[in-house]
Short mmCIF file of C-alpha atoms and ligand atoms in Angstrom, two decimals:
data_model
loop_
_atom_site.label_atom_id
_atom_site.label_comp_id
_atom_site.label_asym_id
_atom_site.label_seq_id
_atom_site.Cartn_x
_atom_site.Cartn_y
_atom_site.Cartn_z
CA MET U 197 -10.23 18.14 39.27
CA SER U 198 -9.81 15.06 37.14
CA GLU U 199 -6.72 12.97 37.48
CA VAL U 200 -3.89 13.67 35.01
CA ARG U 201 -3.40 10.69 32.65
CA LYS U 202 -0.95 9.92 29.97
CA PHE U 203 -2.24 8.36 26.69
CA GLN U 204 -0.61 5.81 24.20
CA ALA U 205 -1.71 4.88 20.78
CA VAL U 206 -4.10 1.72 20.83
CA SER U 207 -2.45 -1.58 20.32
CA GLY U 208 -1.71 -2.25 16.71
CA VAL U 209 -1.96 1.33 15.64
CA ARG U 210 1.03 3.64 15.46
CA ASP U 211 2.25 7.19 14.58
CA ILE U 212 4.52 7.72 11.69
CA LEU U 213 7.03 10.27 12.67
CA PRO U 214 9.64 12.28 10.82
CA PRO U 215 12.09 11.29 9.34
CA ASP U 216 10.17 8.13 8.36
CA SER U 217 7.26 10.23 7.10
CA ALA U 218 9.61 11.59 4.46
CA LEU U 219 10.09 8.03 3.17
CA TRP U 220 6.28 7.50 3.27
CA ASN U 221 5.89 10.67 1.10
CA ARG U 222 8.48 9.64 -1.34
CA VAL U 223 6.95 6.09 -1.87
CA GLU U 224 3.45 7.69 -2.30
CA GLU U 225 4.83 10.16 -4.90
CA VAL U 226 6.73 7.45 -6.89
CA ALA U 227 3.25 5.50 -6.92
CA ARG U 228 1.46 8.60 -8.23
CA ASN U 229 4.20 9.09 -10.86
CA VAL U 230 4.39 5.48 -11.98
CA PHE U 231 0.51 4.88 -12.01
CA ALA U 232 0.03 8.13 -14.13
CA THR U 233 2.32 6.69 -16.77
CA TYR U 234 0.01 3.65 -17.09
CA ASP U 235 -2.90 6.09 -17.34
CA PHE U 236 -4.53 5.26 -13.91
CA SER U 237 -6.47 7.95 -12.05
CA ASP U 238 -6.93 8.53 -8.30
CA ILE U 239 -10.00 7.58 -6.59
CA ARG U 240 -10.79 8.73 -3.08
CA LEU U 241 -12.94 6.32 -1.14
CA PRO U 242 -14.82 6.54 2.20
CA ILE U 243 -13.06 5.04 5.24
CA PHE U 244 -16.28 3.14 6.37
CA GLU U 245 -19.05 1.37 4.53
CA GLU U 246 -22.08 -0.71 5.02
CA THR U 247 -20.85 -4.00 6.75
CA GLU U 248 -22.95 -5.90 4.17
CA LEU U 249 -20.76 -4.69 1.39
CA PHE U 250 -17.66 -6.35 2.72
CA ALA U 251 -19.65 -9.50 3.87
CA ARG U 252 -20.73 -9.91 0.19
CA SER U 253 -17.53 -9.23 -1.54
CA VAL U 254 -14.66 -10.31 0.69
CA GLY U 255 -16.82 -13.11 1.98
CA ALA U 256 -18.85 -13.75 5.23
CA ALA U 257 -16.82 -16.75 6.09
CA SER U 258 -13.36 -15.11 5.52
CA ASP U 259 -11.12 -14.38 8.41
CA ILE U 260 -11.29 -10.70 7.58
CA VAL U 261 -14.96 -10.35 7.76
CA GLY U 262 -15.72 -13.09 10.12
CA LYS U 263 -13.03 -12.01 12.85
CA GLU U 264 -11.13 -8.97 11.94
CA MET U 265 -13.50 -6.09 11.03
CA TYR U 266 -14.20 -3.06 13.19
CA THR U 267 -17.91 -3.04 12.94
CA PHE U 268 -20.20 -0.80 14.91
CA ALA U 269 -23.95 0.07 14.87
CA ASP U 270 -24.42 3.69 13.62
CA ARG U 271 -26.86 5.85 15.42
CA ASP U 272 -29.61 4.80 13.08
CA ASP U 273 -28.74 1.13 14.07
CA SER U 274 -27.20 0.42 10.50
CA SER U 275 -24.20 -1.74 10.65
CA VAL U 276 -21.06 0.10 9.15
CA SER U 277 -17.48 -1.25 9.22
CA LEU U 278 -14.13 0.38 9.00
CA ARG U 279 -12.80 -0.78 5.51
CA PRO U 280 -10.39 -3.72 5.84
CA GLU U 281 -9.53 -3.33 2.18
CA ALA U 282 -10.65 -1.13 -0.67
CA THR U 283 -11.57 -3.35 -3.72
CA ALA U 284 -15.19 -3.62 -2.46
CA SER U 285 -15.50 0.19 -2.25
CA VAL U 286 -14.02 0.71 -5.70
CA VAL U 287 -16.48 -1.76 -7.05
CA ARG U 288 -19.33 -0.02 -5.16
CA ALA U 289 -18.25 3.27 -6.36
CA TYR U 290 -17.96 1.91 -10.02
CA ILE U 291 -21.54 0.76 -9.94
CA GLU U 292 -22.88 3.72 -7.98
CA HIS U 293 -21.52 6.23 -10.44
CA GLY U 294 -22.20 4.26 -13.66
CA MET U 295 -18.49 4.17 -14.51
CA HIS U 296 -19.16 1.28 -16.92
CA THR U 297 -20.24 3.89 -19.44
CA LEU U 298 -16.71 5.64 -19.49
CA ALA U 299 -14.54 5.08 -22.44
CA GLY U 300 -12.17 2.23 -22.40
CA ASP U 301 -11.01 0.23 -19.22
CA VAL U 302 -11.63 2.02 -15.92
CA LYS U 303 -8.27 2.23 -14.28
CA LEU U 304 -8.13 3.57 -10.71
CA TYR U 305 -5.62 3.73 -7.78
CA TYR U 306 -6.03 4.63 -4.25
CA MET U 307 -3.96 4.85 -1.07
CA GLY U 308 -4.77 5.17 2.64
CA PRO U 309 -5.49 3.42 5.89
CA MET U 310 -7.27 0.03 6.19
CA PHE U 311 -8.37 -1.60 9.41
CA ARG U 312 -8.13 -5.42 10.47
CA ARG U 313 -8.22 -6.51 14.04
CA GLU U 314 -5.18 -8.84 13.68
CA ARG U 315 -2.57 -9.89 16.25
CA PRO U 316 -0.14 -7.08 15.95
CA GLN U 317 3.51 -8.07 15.19
CA LYS U 318 6.28 -6.83 12.79
CA GLY U 319 4.65 -5.82 9.52
CA ARG U 320 1.12 -6.43 10.86
CA TYR U 321 -0.98 -3.71 12.19
CA ARG U 322 -4.55 -3.01 13.00
CA GLN U 323 -4.41 0.25 11.18
CA PHE U 324 -2.23 -0.20 8.09
CA TYR U 325 -1.82 1.35 4.95
CA GLN U 326 -2.37 0.22 1.16
CA ILE U 327 -1.44 1.58 -2.18
CA GLY U 328 -3.77 -0.24 -4.70
CA ALA U 329 -5.01 -0.14 -8.13
CA GLU U 330 -7.89 -1.77 -10.06
CA VAL U 331 -8.75 -2.29 -13.70
CA LEU U 332 -12.53 -2.76 -14.51
CA THR U 333 -13.67 -3.80 -17.97
CA PRO U 334 -17.20 -4.13 -19.19
CA ALA U 335 -17.83 -7.82 -20.40
CA PRO U 336 -21.07 -8.16 -22.10
CA LYS U 337 -22.52 -11.62 -21.72
CA ASP U 338 -22.59 -12.51 -25.43
CA VAL U 339 -18.96 -11.78 -26.05
CA PRO U 340 -16.61 -14.72 -25.50
CA ASP U 341 -13.60 -14.48 -23.15
CA ASN U 342 -10.55 -12.90 -24.89
CA PHE U 343 -7.78 -14.64 -22.98
CA SER U 344 -4.94 -12.62 -24.50
CA ARG U 345 -6.64 -9.32 -23.87
CA ASP U 346 -7.41 -10.39 -20.05
CA ALA U 347 -4.05 -11.81 -19.50
CA GLY U 348 -2.42 -8.77 -21.06
CA ILE U 349 -4.28 -6.62 -18.64
CA ASP U 350 -3.20 -8.89 -15.70
CA ALA U 351 0.42 -8.77 -16.87
CA ASP U 352 0.31 -4.96 -17.24
CA VAL U 353 -0.96 -4.38 -13.79
CA ILE U 354 1.71 -6.80 -12.43
CA GLU U 355 4.44 -4.78 -14.40
CA MET U 356 3.10 -1.65 -13.01
CA VAL U 357 3.38 -2.58 -9.41
CA LEU U 358 6.89 -4.00 -9.93
CA VAL U 359 8.05 -0.86 -11.65
CA PHE U 360 6.76 1.04 -8.75
CA ILE U 361 8.41 -1.01 -6.00
CA GLU U 362 11.59 -1.19 -7.97
CA ARG U 363 11.73 2.68 -8.55
CA CYS U 364 11.31 2.91 -4.83
CA GLY U 365 14.58 0.96 -4.45
CA LEU U 366 13.38 -2.58 -3.52
CA VAL U 367 15.58 -5.49 -4.52
CA GLY U 368 15.48 -9.17 -3.99
CA HIS U 369 11.53 -9.53 -4.09
CA THR U 370 9.82 -12.51 -5.76
CA LEU U 371 6.59 -12.53 -7.75
CA HIS U 372 4.39 -15.54 -7.12
CA ILE U 373 1.43 -16.33 -9.38
CA ASN U 374 -1.22 -18.97 -9.38
CA SER U 375 -4.68 -19.53 -10.86
CA ILE U 376 -7.46 -20.40 -8.61
CA GLY U 377 -9.92 -21.39 -11.31
CA CYS U 378 -13.56 -20.08 -11.75
CA ARG U 379 -16.95 -20.64 -10.70
CA ASP U 380 -17.08 -23.87 -12.80
CA CYS U 381 -13.88 -25.65 -11.93
CA ARG U 382 -13.07 -24.28 -8.42
CA PRO U 383 -15.96 -26.03 -6.71
CA LYS U 384 -15.05 -29.26 -8.17
CA TYR U 385 -11.44 -28.91 -6.98
CA VAL U 386 -12.48 -27.81 -3.48
CA GLU U 387 -14.47 -30.98 -3.17
CA VAL U 388 -11.46 -33.09 -4.25
CA LEU U 389 -9.36 -31.03 -1.81
CA ARG U 390 -11.80 -31.63 0.97
CA ALA U 391 -11.90 -35.33 0.58
CA ALA U 392 -8.16 -35.46 0.49
CA LEU U 393 -7.97 -33.34 3.74
CA VAL U 394 -10.61 -35.57 5.52
CA ALA U 395 -8.26 -38.54 4.91
CA VAL U 396 -5.32 -36.84 6.60
CA LYS U 397 -7.32 -34.87 9.21
CA ASP U 398 -5.56 -36.43 12.13
CA LYS U 399 -2.21 -35.01 10.94
CA LEU U 400 -3.64 -31.36 10.70
CA GLY U 401 -3.84 -28.83 13.61
CA PRO U 402 -7.17 -27.47 14.91
CA ASP U 403 -7.28 -24.46 12.57
CA SER U 404 -6.70 -26.51 9.53
CA GLN U 405 -9.21 -29.24 10.70
CA ARG U 406 -11.88 -26.50 11.23
CA ARG U 407 -11.04 -25.05 7.65
CA ILE U 408 -11.80 -28.46 6.11
CA GLU U 409 -15.44 -27.55 6.57
CA THR U 410 -15.42 -23.77 6.30
CA ASN U 411 -12.80 -22.99 3.68
CA PRO U 412 -10.54 -25.96 2.52
CA LEU U 413 -8.41 -23.73 0.17
CA ARG U 414 -7.21 -21.70 3.27
CA VAL U 415 -5.43 -24.84 4.53
CA LEU U 416 -2.94 -24.38 1.76
CA ASP U 417 -1.92 -21.00 3.20
CA SER U 418 -0.80 -22.85 6.53
CA LYS U 419 2.58 -21.89 7.81
CA LEU U 420 2.57 -24.70 10.48
CA GLU U 421 5.75 -26.49 10.22
CA SER U 422 4.18 -29.85 11.10
CA GLU U 423 1.53 -29.54 8.25
CA GLN U 424 3.93 -28.85 5.33
CA ALA U 425 4.61 -32.35 4.25
CA VAL U 426 0.91 -33.22 4.36
CA ILE U 427 0.05 -30.22 2.31
CA GLU U 428 2.65 -30.73 -0.34
CA ALA U 429 1.15 -34.18 -1.07
CA LEU U 430 -2.57 -32.65 -1.55
CA PRO U 431 -4.06 -32.49 -5.02
CA ARG U 432 -3.10 -29.31 -6.80
CA ILE U 433 -5.56 -26.86 -8.60
CA ALA U 434 -3.45 -26.87 -11.69
CA ASP U 435 -4.50 -30.42 -12.45
CA HIS U 436 -8.19 -29.49 -12.03
CA LEU U 437 -8.48 -26.23 -13.98
CA CYS U 438 -11.09 -26.00 -16.73
CA GLU U 439 -10.09 -25.45 -20.36
CA ALA U 440 -10.87 -21.77 -20.11
CA CYS U 441 -8.89 -21.18 -16.85
CA ARG U 442 -5.90 -23.28 -18.14
CA GLU U 443 -5.84 -21.12 -21.35
CA HIS U 444 -5.92 -17.95 -19.30
CA PHE U 445 -3.10 -19.06 -17.05
CA LYS U 446 -0.99 -20.11 -19.94
CA MET U 447 -1.60 -16.70 -21.57
CA LEU U 448 -0.74 -14.95 -18.43
CA GLN U 449 2.61 -16.63 -18.31
CA ALA U 450 3.23 -15.82 -22.06
CA MET U 451 2.43 -12.14 -21.28
CA LEU U 452 4.85 -12.11 -18.32
CA PHE U 453 7.54 -13.63 -20.37
CA MET U 454 6.85 -11.11 -23.17
CA ARG U 455 7.58 -8.25 -20.57
CA GLN U 456 10.64 -10.15 -19.25
CA ILE U 457 9.12 -10.38 -15.74
CA ALA U 458 10.33 -13.25 -13.70
CA TYR U 459 7.83 -15.24 -11.56
CA GLU U 460 7.43 -18.38 -9.57
CA VAL U 461 4.19 -20.34 -10.00
CA ASN U 462 3.04 -21.13 -6.43
CA TRP U 463 0.17 -23.59 -6.40
CA ARG U 464 -0.54 -22.84 -2.74
CA LEU U 465 -1.33 -19.15 -3.36
CA VAL U 466 -5.08 -19.09 -2.81
CA ARG U 467 -5.48 -15.71 -0.92
CA GLY U 468 -7.98 -15.04 1.76
CA LEU U 469 -10.70 -12.92 -0.03
CA ASP U 470 -13.60 -14.76 -1.72
CA TYR U 471 -13.89 -12.54 -4.84
CA TYR U 472 -10.84 -13.93 -6.60
CA MET U 473 -10.98 -16.16 -9.83
CA ARG U 474 -8.22 -17.25 -12.17
CA THR U 475 -5.18 -15.05 -11.61
CA THR U 476 -3.88 -14.50 -8.17
CA PHE U 477 -0.46 -13.02 -7.27
CA GLU U 478 1.72 -11.99 -4.39
CA ILE U 479 5.02 -10.26 -4.16
CA THR U 480 7.37 -11.18 -1.22
CA ALA U 481 10.17 -9.16 -0.06
CA PRO U 482 13.36 -9.99 2.16
CA GLY U 483 13.74 -8.60 5.57
CA LEU U 484 10.23 -8.90 6.74
CA GLY U 485 10.02 -12.04 8.74
CA SER U 486 6.86 -13.96 8.65
CA GLN U 487 4.84 -11.01 7.19
CA ASN U 488 6.79 -10.94 4.06
CA ALA U 489 4.01 -10.43 1.42
CA VAL U 490 4.33 -6.66 0.42
CA CYS U 491 1.61 -6.99 -2.23
CA GLY U 492 -1.33 -9.13 -3.09
CA GLY U 493 -3.77 -9.11 -5.86
CA GLY U 494 -5.82 -10.93 -8.40
CA ARG U 495 -8.73 -11.09 -10.85
CA TYR U 496 -12.23 -10.76 -9.64
CA ASP U 497 -14.55 -11.11 -12.75
CA GLY U 498 -18.09 -11.24 -11.62
CA LEU U 499 -17.68 -9.24 -8.43
CA VAL U 500 -19.40 -6.19 -10.01
CA GLU U 501 -22.34 -8.29 -10.93
CA LEU U 502 -22.56 -9.81 -7.44
CA LEU U 503 -22.86 -6.35 -6.13
CA GLY U 504 -25.68 -5.45 -8.51
CA GLY U 505 -23.67 -4.02 -11.47
CA PRO U 506 -23.35 -4.99 -15.20
CA PRO U 507 -21.17 -7.97 -16.20
CA THR U 508 -17.68 -6.64 -15.68
CA LYS U 509 -14.12 -8.09 -15.33
CA GLY U 510 -11.77 -6.81 -12.82
CA ILE U 511 -8.17 -7.21 -11.75
CA GLY U 512 -6.22 -5.38 -9.14
CA PHE U 513 -3.67 -5.40 -6.20
CA ALA U 514 -2.99 -3.76 -3.00
CA LEU U 515 0.60 -3.16 -1.63
CA GLY U 516 0.96 -2.88 2.01
CA THR U 517 2.86 0.54 2.38
CA ASP U 518 3.95 -0.25 6.07
CA ARG U 519 5.70 -3.44 4.70
CA LEU U 520 7.37 -1.86 1.71
CA ILE U 521 8.73 1.00 4.02
CA LEU U 522 10.05 -1.72 6.41
CA ALA U 523 11.73 -3.60 3.63
CA LEU U 524 13.26 -0.43 2.32
CA GLN U 525 14.55 0.39 5.63
CA GLU U 526 15.85 -3.10 6.33
CA ALA U 527 17.80 -2.64 2.96
CA GLY U 528 19.29 0.67 4.15
CA LYS U 529 17.14 2.59 1.75
CA GLY U 530 15.31 4.86 4.32
CA ALA U 531 15.14 8.46 3.31
CA VAL U 532 17.25 11.03 4.99
CA ALA U 533 15.32 13.99 6.35
CA LYS U 534 15.81 16.94 4.18
CA PRO U 535 17.57 19.64 6.42
CA PRO U 536 16.70 23.25 5.92
CA ASP U 537 18.58 25.18 3.24
CA ALA U 538 18.91 28.20 5.47
CA TYR U 539 18.82 28.86 9.10
CA ILE U 540 18.18 32.68 10.04
CA ALA U 541 20.47 33.66 12.97
CA TRP U 542 19.25 37.22 14.08
CA MET U 543 20.13 39.36 17.06
CA GLY U 544 19.21 42.98 17.82
CA ALA U 545 16.11 45.15 18.09
CA SER U 546 15.75 45.82 14.34
CA ALA U 547 16.91 42.29 13.16
CA TYR U 548 13.89 40.31 13.86
CA GLY U 549 11.74 42.30 11.26
CA ALA U 550 14.48 41.79 8.72
CA ALA U 551 14.77 38.10 9.55
CA VAL U 552 10.99 37.65 8.97
CA ARG U 553 11.34 39.52 5.72
CA VAL U 554 14.29 37.51 4.47
CA ALA U 555 12.66 34.12 5.60
CA ARG U 556 9.54 34.91 3.66
CA ALA U 557 11.51 36.01 0.42
CA LEU U 558 13.54 32.86 0.67
CA ARG U 559 10.57 30.55 1.19
CA ASP U 560 8.66 32.27 -1.68
CA ALA U 561 11.74 31.30 -3.86
CA GLY U 562 11.35 27.66 -2.70
CA PHE U 563 13.93 27.18 0.10
CA ALA U 564 13.36 25.43 3.25
CA VAL U 565 13.91 28.08 5.96
CA GLU U 566 14.24 27.75 9.68
CA LEU U 567 13.54 31.05 11.64
CA PRO U 568 13.98 31.01 15.22
CA HIS U 569 11.57 33.22 17.19
CA ASP U 570 13.75 33.46 20.35
CA GLU U 571 16.39 36.15 20.34
CA MET U 572 19.70 34.18 20.85
CA LYS U 573 23.43 35.04 21.03
CA PHE U 574 25.01 34.29 17.72
CA LYS U 575 27.19 31.65 19.22
CA LYS U 576 24.05 29.69 20.48
CA SER U 577 22.03 30.34 17.35
CA LEU U 578 24.84 29.05 14.94
CA GLY U 579 25.23 26.08 17.23
CA LEU U 580 21.43 25.22 16.75
CA ALA U 581 21.86 25.91 12.94
CA GLY U 582 24.78 23.18 13.02
CA ARG U 583 22.57 20.65 14.97
CA LEU U 584 19.67 21.10 12.41
CA ASN U 585 22.15 20.48 9.53
CA ALA U 586 21.21 23.71 7.87
CA ARG U 587 23.14 24.22 4.66
CA TYR U 588 23.56 28.08 5.29
CA ALA U 589 23.18 30.40 8.22
CA VAL U 590 21.95 33.77 7.37
CA ILE U 591 23.41 36.19 9.86
CA LEU U 592 21.41 39.31 10.63
CA GLY U 593 22.60 41.90 13.31
CA ASP U 594 22.16 45.52 13.53
CA ASN U 595 25.06 46.23 11.32
CA GLU U 596 23.77 44.04 8.55
CA VAL U 597 20.14 45.56 8.84
CA ALA U 598 21.72 49.10 8.66
CA ALA U 599 23.63 48.17 5.44
CA GLY U 600 20.74 46.23 3.70
CA THR U 601 23.00 43.06 3.67
CA VAL U 602 23.38 39.69 5.49
CA THR U 603 26.34 37.58 6.34
CA LEU U 604 25.95 34.25 4.65
CA LYS U 605 27.78 31.39 6.33
CA ARG U 606 28.25 28.14 4.50
CA MET U 607 27.89 25.56 7.39
CA ALA U 608 29.98 22.78 5.73
CA ASP U 609 33.19 24.91 5.67
CA GLY U 610 32.44 27.76 7.76
CA SER U 611 33.16 30.36 4.93
CA GLN U 612 31.44 33.68 5.18
CA GLN U 613 30.63 36.40 2.76
CA THR U 614 28.57 39.65 2.83
CA VAL U 615 25.78 39.61 0.47
CA PRO U 616 22.95 42.27 -0.31
CA GLU U 617 19.62 41.13 1.08
CA ALA U 618 18.17 41.43 -2.32
CA GLY U 619 20.59 39.03 -3.85
CA LEU U 620 20.41 36.28 -1.21
CA ALA U 621 18.25 33.74 -2.98
CA GLY U 622 20.72 33.73 -6.02
CA HIS U 623 23.62 33.02 -3.65
CA LEU U 624 21.72 30.05 -2.05
CA ARG U 625 20.86 28.62 -5.54
CA ALA U 626 24.54 28.98 -6.66
P1 HAM J 843 -4.60 -8.46 0.94
O1 HAM J 843 -3.71 -9.58 0.60
O2 HAM J 843 -5.52 -8.79 2.09
O3 HAM J 843 -5.34 -8.00 -0.45
O4 HAM J 843 -3.77 -7.23 1.26
C1 HAM J 843 -2.80 -6.59 0.38
C2 HAM J 843 -1.58 -6.32 1.21
O5 HAM J 843 -1.84 -5.42 2.28
C3 HAM J 843 -0.77 -7.48 1.89
O6 HAM J 843 0.06 -8.10 0.94
C4 HAM J 843 0.05 -6.78 2.90
O7 HAM J 843 1.23 -6.22 2.29
C5 HAM J 843 -0.79 -5.54 3.36
N1 HAM J 843 -1.62 -5.95 4.55
C6 HAM J 843 -2.67 -6.73 4.77
N2 HAM J 843 -2.97 -6.80 6.11
C7 HAM J 843 -2.08 -6.14 6.73
C8 HAM J 843 -1.87 -5.83 8.06
N3 HAM J 843 -2.64 -6.26 9.21
N4 HAM J 843 -0.82 -5.02 8.37
C9 HAM J 843 0.07 -4.50 7.50
N5 HAM J 843 -0.06 -4.77 6.25
C10 HAM J 843 -1.20 -5.61 5.80
C11 HAM J 843 -6.47 -6.99 -0.47
O8 HAM J 843 -6.50 -6.22 0.47
C12 HAM J 843 -6.98 -7.02 -1.82
N6 HAM J 843 -7.97 -5.71 -1.64
C13 HAM J 843 -6.00 -6.59 -2.96
C14 HAM J 843 -6.66 -6.53 -4.23
C15 HAM J 843 -7.02 -5.34 -4.91
N7 HAM J 843 -7.04 -7.57 -4.97
C16 HAM J 843 -7.59 -7.11 -6.11
N8 HAM J 843 -7.53 -5.85 -6.03
#
């Protein structure tokens, strides 16, 4: 016989148990309700995709693709990866299903698990959850940029995620925005930045030194205390934006102002995914320690084309559900598990059948009912009803069954009344 062995969830992966799961459900429900009011529709995406899809969109040199993906050879030897994020999949689906022919902007939201092999810590997991949304807008080549329209979409998307998290009860969060330029101006800035970094190379740690070559923008993300003064003195992208990017960023700020949305411009907000251009944003929340970004997003005009689709503009965000839940719990906004409305305490040969019938009738009427399947003395059964926090105990003994009644006990004050079985739901509702 094989040896008995206990199992634990793999490192960085966790179970979400009641009562926490009730808060998860509530957050997801708020997201669906709020997103529907902005006329977004649900898209359900696969959990794994061709590895190449992420390499091309998120970027082969990014940490996510370079170090953190769960990649494996499928049986036909093709390389597939568990999705580290969902924007690439949304864009793939948009192209695959010809969604550019749909009327108006295509506005989609998704929720579900993502996978990144990062070092686990508070608020950072290897399987984590995102609630995200994307807006895709066809952008024919011969039509010039409409900055006010594009910035209006950016601001609406930002407004939507803020309404969502505020309706969940989050307070004290901060919206950070930036523009990281476009294909024209960013490469020039990156070279200016690289040159400045080379000049201060000795003052940087090994990670940042490596990034001078691979991805200088990521140096701005560094949280290393010893590098902060050096980074603050580096050239800033705002001084190197082209005319179009400057105009877009100015418009974005006007659009946020119009919506009375408070923000901070954070020139170091570059984000770790290659597909961004112009607008980037993040929302940080208190109580999360170093992993305090609850939401990240930005504009990705050109990504659809890069993946073989027609010229299209895109903007979206993903909110880290695990982190939002943590922040809500830290702020004392955790959901309380909903106790049962009724507990059926039954005893006697004929009472079980009546208990089954009463439980079904109450459930059909929408009540949450706990029906024990062990016959118990009333004292023990009512003790359990108390520990489960049931609102009412429905007591069924041989006498009640014979009379077609139940004894209804209100657990809060212990008051009891005899009620006809047929009228029970009405009494619970009162
Ligand atoms: P991201 O910044 O990589 O962006 O992730 C978005 C959010 O997911 C983060 O702000 C964080 O709350 C959460 N998150 C990321 N990694 C972890 C982790 N290991 N554990 C827990 N939470 C995590 C994206 O994924 C983009 N696809 C967002 C986007 C959509 N941009 C445009 N459209």
